[in-house]
Amino acid sequence: MWWEGRMVPRAAVLLWADGLPGEAGQPAYPELARLTVTVTSRAELELLLLRVRAAEHLHLLEVVEVPAHVRTVVVLGLADAGVLDGDVTLLAELHRLGVRVLAPIHGHGNAAGSGALDRVDAGLTEHGQVLLAELNAVGMVVDAAGASERATVQMCELTRAPLLISHCVLDADCAVPGAITVGQARACAATGGVIGIGTPATAATVGAEDFLALLERAVALVGAEHVGLGAVAPEVLRGLDGTLRARGWSASDAAAVIGGNAVRVARQVLGRG
């Protein structure tokens, strides 16, 4: 099997309750809003998918039409393209297995291009350009989180579908490794995409008020229709809709940022394959 000998770096399983995020407003289980698991073989990945499909109230997001009884939606994504070993034809097999999101570069550079933690930003490689085109073709969401500034902007210029930067902060707000520039944020927004604002893992003291300030500065920069939630502490998620409304947000802007924007991108991209 092609999977033998190939390490899946990380499969990020995003759990949302009561149908799709944004429609119910809040995840019912905020501590599961973003759960990361590691699988090292095709067998482990298939077992994970079987468990999801067998659960009465879980739904693997393959198309963005969810049965009414579903309480939780699971989105399966890979945080690095290293599993492909440079072979973009394997994307179709990953898609068949249920993967719907892929970050070509995550942190450090690979065959696709430079990462956010690399000292030299050489941008997207020729292979990275081919990979991006194939991701568009099969109908998988491209996640630019972890890519360098130049690679991110190039992906945004070349893509035929909206992009995500699933978890990030603006470098003007937090001087942490991997923070994105204003140029990256605007380039992503120009694709119709979404930047997911989160709490930096290296900033353990960031509280709810600090996070809300990060969120509002991102909205001021690219508009509420291009901002979503990244990796966020559970206590911040609880009652977030009410918190945003109390700060003067409109109902539509709050719903869009809490999940509606991500749903819009999923609907646009997943139907392309």
CSV table of C-alpha atoms in Angstrom, one decimal:
chain,number,residue,atom,x,y,z
A,1,MET,CA,0.0,0.0,0.0
A,2,TRP,CA,1.2,3.5,-0.7
A,3,TRP,CA,0.7,4.4,2.9
A,4,GLU,CA,3.4,2.0,4.2
A,5,GLY,CA,6.4,3.9,5.3
A,6,ARG,CA,4.7,7.3,5.0
A,7,MET,CA,4.2,9.2,8.3
A,8,VAL,CA,1.0,11.3,8.6
A,9,PRO,CA,2.5,14.3,10.5
A,10,ARG,CA,-0.8,15.3,12.1
A,11,ALA,CA,-4.5,14.8,11.5
A,12,ALA,CA,-6.4,17.7,13.0
A,13,VAL,CA,-10.0,16.8,13.9
A,14,LEU,CA,-12.2,19.8,14.4
A,15,LEU,CA,-15.4,19.0,16.4
A,16,TRP,CA,-18.4,21.3,16.3
A,17,ALA,CA,-21.7,20.5,18.0
A,18,ASP,CA,-25.4,20.9,16.9
A,19,GLY,CA,-24.8,20.9,13.2
A,20,LEU,CA,-22.5,23.4,11.6
A,21,PRO,CA,-20.7,26.2,13.5
A,22,GLY,CA,-22.4,29.5,13.0
A,23,GLU,CA,-25.8,27.9,12.6
A,24,ALA,CA,-26.1,27.1,16.3
A,25,GLY,CA,-23.8,29.8,17.3
A,26,GLN,CA,-21.6,27.9,19.8
A,27,PRO,CA,-20.0,24.5,20.0
A,28,ALA,CA,-21.8,22.6,22.8
A,29,TYR,CA,-18.5,21.0,23.8
A,30,PRO,CA,-16.0,23.9,23.5
A,31,GLU,CA,-13.2,21.9,24.9
A,32,LEU,CA,-13.5,19.8,21.8
A,33,ALA,CA,-13.6,22.7,19.4
A,34,ARG,CA,-10.2,21.8,18.1
A,35,LEU,CA,-8.8,18.4,18.9
A,36,THR,CA,-5.5,17.2,17.4
A,37,VAL,CA,-4.8,13.5,17.1
A,38,THR,CA,-1.8,11.8,15.5
A,39,VAL,CA,-2.0,8.8,13.2
A,40,THR,CA,1.0,7.0,11.8
A,41,SER,CA,-0.6,4.6,9.3
A,42,ARG,CA,-3.4,4.2,6.9
A,43,ALA,CA,-5.0,1.6,9.2
A,44,GLU,CA,-5.1,4.1,12.1
A,45,LEU,CA,-6.7,6.7,9.9
A,46,GLU,CA,-9.3,4.3,8.5
A,47,LEU,CA,-10.1,3.2,12.1
A,48,LEU,CA,-10.6,6.8,13.2
A,49,LEU,CA,-13.0,7.4,10.2
A,50,LEU,CA,-14.9,4.2,11.0
A,51,ARG,CA,-15.4,5.3,14.6
A,52,VAL,CA,-16.6,8.7,13.5
A,53,ARG,CA,-19.0,7.2,11.0
A,54,ALA,CA,-20.4,4.7,13.5
A,55,ALA,CA,-21.1,7.4,16.2
A,56,GLU,CA,-24.8,8.3,16.2
A,57,HIS,CA,-24.3,12.0,16.6
A,58,LEU,CA,-21.1,12.5,14.7
A,59,HIS,CA,-20.9,13.4,11.0
A,60,LEU,CA,-17.7,13.3,8.9
A,61,LEU,CA,-17.8,16.5,6.8
A,62,GLU,CA,-17.5,15.2,3.3
A,63,VAL,CA,-20.1,17.6,1.9
A,64,VAL,CA,-21.6,20.5,3.7
A,65,GLU,CA,-25.1,19.2,4.0
A,66,VAL,CA,-25.5,17.7,7.5
A,67,PRO,CA,-28.5,15.6,8.6
A,68,ALA,CA,-30.8,17.4,11.1
A,69,HIS,CA,-30.1,14.9,13.9
A,70,VAL,CA,-26.3,15.5,13.8
A,71,ARG,CA,-24.9,17.1,16.9
A,72,THR,CA,-21.2,17.2,15.9
A,73,VAL,CA,-19.4,17.7,12.7
A,74,VAL,CA,-15.9,16.3,12.2
A,75,VAL,CA,-13.4,17.9,9.7
A,76,LEU,CA,-10.3,15.9,9.0
A,77,GLY,CA,-7.2,17.7,7.9
A,78,LEU,CA,-3.4,17.2,7.6
A,79,ALA,CA,-1.0,19.9,8.9
A,80,ASP,CA,1.8,19.1,6.4
A,81,ALA,CA,2.2,17.8,2.9
A,82,GLY,CA,5.2,15.7,3.8
A,83,VAL,CA,3.0,12.5,3.8
A,84,LEU,CA,2.8,12.9,0.0
A,85,ASP,CA,6.6,12.5,-0.5
A,86,GLY,CA,6.2,14.8,-3.5
A,87,ASP,CA,3.5,12.7,-5.2
A,88,VAL,CA,0.4,14.9,-5.7
A,89,THR,CA,-1.5,12.0,-7.2
A,90,LEU,CA,-2.0,10.7,-3.7
A,91,LEU,CA,-4.3,13.6,-2.8
A,92,ALA,CA,-7.2,11.7,-4.5
A,93,GLU,CA,-6.6,8.8,-2.1
A,94,LEU,CA,-6.4,11.1,0.9
A,95,HIS,CA,-9.7,12.7,-0.3
A,96,ARG,CA,-11.3,9.2,-0.6
A,97,LEU,CA,-10.2,8.5,3.0
A,98,GLY,CA,-12.0,11.6,4.2
A,99,VAL,CA,-9.3,14.3,4.4
A,100,ARG,CA,-10.8,17.6,3.4
A,101,VAL,CA,-8.2,20.2,4.6
A,102,LEU,CA,-4.5,20.2,3.9
A,103,ALA,CA,-1.8,22.7,5.0
A,104,PRO,CA,1.0,22.4,2.3
A,105,ILE,CA,3.6,23.8,4.7
A,106,HIS,CA,3.6,23.9,8.5
A,107,GLY,CA,6.3,25.7,10.3
A,108,HIS,CA,9.4,24.5,8.6
A,109,GLY,CA,9.8,24.3,4.8
A,110,ASN,CA,9.4,21.2,2.8
A,111,ALA,CA,9.2,20.3,-0.9
A,112,ALA,CA,6.2,22.7,-1.3
A,113,GLY,CA,8.0,25.8,-0.1
A,114,SER,CA,9.3,27.8,2.8
A,115,GLY,CA,7.7,27.8,6.3
A,116,ALA,CA,7.0,30.5,8.8
A,117,LEU,CA,9.9,29.4,11.0
A,118,ASP,CA,12.5,29.3,8.2
A,119,ARG,CA,15.2,32.0,8.3
A,120,VAL,CA,15.2,32.3,4.5
A,121,ASP,CA,11.9,32.9,2.7
A,122,ALA,CA,12.2,31.4,-0.8
A,123,GLY,CA,8.4,31.2,-1.2
A,124,LEU,CA,6.5,28.5,-3.0
A,125,THR,CA,8.4,25.9,-5.1
A,126,GLU,CA,7.3,24.6,-8.5
A,127,HIS,CA,6.1,21.5,-6.7
A,128,GLY,CA,4.2,23.7,-4.3
A,129,GLN,CA,2.4,25.3,-7.3
A,130,VAL,CA,1.5,21.9,-8.7
A,131,LEU,CA,0.3,20.8,-5.3
A,132,LEU,CA,-1.9,23.9,-4.9
A,133,ALA,CA,-3.5,23.3,-8.3
A,134,GLU,CA,-4.2,19.7,-7.5
A,135,LEU,CA,-5.8,20.6,-4.1
A,136,ASN,CA,-8.1,23.0,-6.0
A,137,ALA,CA,-8.9,20.3,-8.5
A,138,VAL,CA,-9.8,17.6,-6.0
A,139,GLY,CA,-11.8,20.0,-3.8
A,140,MET,CA,-9.8,20.2,-0.6
A,141,VAL,CA,-9.5,23.3,1.5
A,142,VAL,CA,-6.0,24.8,1.4
A,143,ASP,CA,-4.7,25.9,4.8
A,144,ALA,CA,-1.9,28.4,4.6
A,145,ALA,CA,-1.2,28.4,8.3
A,146,GLY,CA,2.5,27.8,9.0
A,147,ALA,CA,3.6,28.9,5.5
A,148,SER,CA,6.1,31.8,5.1
A,149,GLU,CA,4.9,35.2,4.1
A,150,ARG,CA,6.1,34.9,0.5
A,151,ALA,CA,4.7,31.3,0.1
A,152,THR,CA,1.3,32.4,1.6
A,153,VAL,CA,1.0,35.4,-0.8
A,154,GLN,CA,1.9,33.2,-3.7
A,155,MET,CA,-0.7,30.6,-2.8
A,156,CYS,CA,-3.3,33.4,-2.5
A,157,GLU,CA,-2.3,34.7,-6.0
A,158,LEU,CA,-2.4,31.3,-7.6
A,159,THR,CA,-5.4,29.6,-6.0
A,160,ARG,CA,-8.7,29.2,-7.8
A,161,ALA,CA,-10.6,28.8,-4.5
A,162,PRO,CA,-10.8,30.6,-1.1
A,163,LEU,CA,-7.9,29.8,1.3
A,164,LEU,CA,-7.9,29.5,5.1
A,165,ILE,CA,-5.2,30.5,7.5
A,166,SER,CA,-6.7,28.3,10.2
A,167,HIS,CA,-4.8,29.5,13.2
A,168,CYS,CA,-2.8,32.7,13.5
A,169,VAL,CA,-2.3,36.1,15.1
A,170,LEU,CA,-1.2,39.3,13.4
A,171,ASP,CA,2.5,40.1,13.9
A,172,ALA,CA,1.6,43.7,14.8
A,173,ASP,CA,-0.3,42.3,17.9
A,174,CYS,CA,2.0,39.5,19.0
A,175,ALA,CA,5.7,39.0,18.2
A,176,VAL,CA,5.6,35.2,18.2
A,177,PRO,CA,7.0,32.8,15.6
A,178,GLY,CA,4.6,32.2,12.8
A,179,ALA,CA,2.5,35.4,13.3
A,180,ILE,CA,1.2,36.6,10.0
A,181,THR,CA,1.8,40.0,8.4
A,182,VAL,CA,-0.8,42.5,7.2
A,183,GLY,CA,0.1,41.5,3.7
A,184,GLN,CA,-0.7,37.8,4.4
A,185,ALA,CA,-4.0,38.6,6.0
A,186,ARG,CA,-5.1,40.8,3.1
A,187,ALA,CA,-4.0,38.4,0.5
A,188,CYS,CA,-6.0,35.6,2.1
A,189,ALA,CA,-9.1,37.9,2.4
A,190,ALA,CA,-8.7,38.7,-1.3
A,191,THR,CA,-9.3,35.1,-2.2
A,192,GLY,CA,-12.6,35.2,-0.3
A,193,GLY,CA,-10.9,33.3,2.5
A,194,VAL,CA,-10.7,33.4,6.2
A,195,ILE,CA,-8.0,34.0,8.8
A,196,GLY,CA,-8.6,32.1,12.1
A,197,ILE,CA,-7.5,34.3,15.0
A,198,GLY,CA,-6.3,32.3,18.0
A,199,THR,CA,-4.4,32.5,21.2
A,200,PRO,CA,-0.6,32.1,20.7
A,201,ALA,CA,0.6,28.9,22.3
A,202,THR,CA,3.7,30.8,23.5
A,203,ALA,CA,1.5,33.4,25.2
A,204,ALA,CA,0.1,31.6,28.2
A,205,THR,CA,-1.1,34.8,29.9
A,206,VAL,CA,-3.4,35.9,27.1
A,207,GLY,CA,-6.9,36.1,28.6
A,208,ALA,CA,-10.4,36.5,27.1
A,209,GLU,CA,-10.2,40.3,26.9
A,210,ASP,CA,-6.8,40.1,25.1
A,211,PHE,CA,-8.2,37.6,22.7
A,212,LEU,CA,-11.2,39.7,21.9
A,213,ALA,CA,-8.9,42.6,21.2
A,214,LEU,CA,-6.9,40.5,18.8
A,215,LEU,CA,-10.2,39.4,17.1
A,216,GLU,CA,-11.5,43.0,16.7
A,217,ARG,CA,-8.2,44.3,15.3
A,218,ALA,CA,-8.3,41.5,12.6
A,219,VAL,CA,-11.9,42.4,11.8
A,220,ALA,CA,-10.9,46.1,11.5
A,221,LEU,CA,-8.1,45.1,9.0
A,222,VAL,CA,-9.9,42.6,6.7
A,223,GLY,CA,-13.6,42.8,7.6
A,224,ALA,CA,-15.8,40.5,9.6
A,225,GLU,CA,-16.5,38.3,6.5
A,226,HIS,CA,-12.9,37.2,6.4
A,227,VAL,CA,-12.2,36.4,10.1
A,228,GLY,CA,-12.8,33.2,12.0
A,229,LEU,CA,-11.7,31.4,15.2
A,230,GLY,CA,-8.4,29.6,15.4
A,231,ALA,CA,-7.1,27.7,18.4
A,232,VAL,CA,-9.0,29.3,21.2
A,233,ALA,CA,-9.2,28.5,24.9
A,234,PRO,CA,-12.6,26.8,25.9
A,235,GLU,CA,-13.4,29.5,28.4
A,236,VAL,CA,-13.3,32.1,25.6
A,237,LEU,CA,-15.7,30.1,23.4
A,238,ARG,CA,-18.4,29.8,26.1
A,239,GLY,CA,-20.9,32.5,25.5
A,240,LEU,CA,-18.9,34.2,22.8
A,241,ASP,CA,-21.9,35.2,20.8
A,242,GLY,CA,-23.4,37.1,23.7
A,243,THR,CA,-20.0,38.6,24.5
A,244,LEU,CA,-19.5,40.0,21.0
A,245,ARG,CA,-23.1,41.3,20.9
A,246,ALA,CA,-22.5,43.1,24.2
A,247,ARG,CA,-19.4,44.8,22.7
A,248,GLY,CA,-21.5,46.2,19.9
A,249,TRP,CA,-21.1,43.5,17.2
A,250,SER,CA,-24.1,42.9,14.9
A,251,ALA,CA,-25.7,39.5,15.0
A,252,SER,CA,-24.6,38.7,11.5
A,253,ASP,CA,-21.0,39.7,12.1
A,254,ALA,CA,-20.8,37.6,15.3
A,255,ALA,CA,-22.3,34.6,13.6
A,256,ALA,CA,-20.0,34.9,10.6
A,257,VAL,CA,-16.8,35.0,12.7
A,258,ILE,CA,-17.9,32.3,15.2
A,259,GLY,CA,-18.3,29.8,12.3
A,260,GLY,CA,-20.3,31.1,9.4
A,261,ASN,CA,-17.3,32.2,7.4
A,262,ALA,CA,-15.7,28.8,7.7
A,263,VAL,CA,-18.9,27.2,6.6
A,264,ARG,CA,-19.0,29.5,3.6
A,265,VAL,CA,-15.5,28.5,2.5
A,266,ALA,CA,-16.2,24.8,3.0
A,267,ARG,CA,-19.4,25.1,0.9
A,268,GLN,CA,-17.4,26.8,-1.9
A,269,VAL,CA,-14.4,24.5,-1.9
A,270,LEU,CA,-15.8,21.0,-1.1
A,271,GLY,CA,-18.2,21.1,-4.1
A,272,ARG,CA,-15.3,21.7,-6.5
A,273,GLY,CA,-13.9,18.2,-6.6
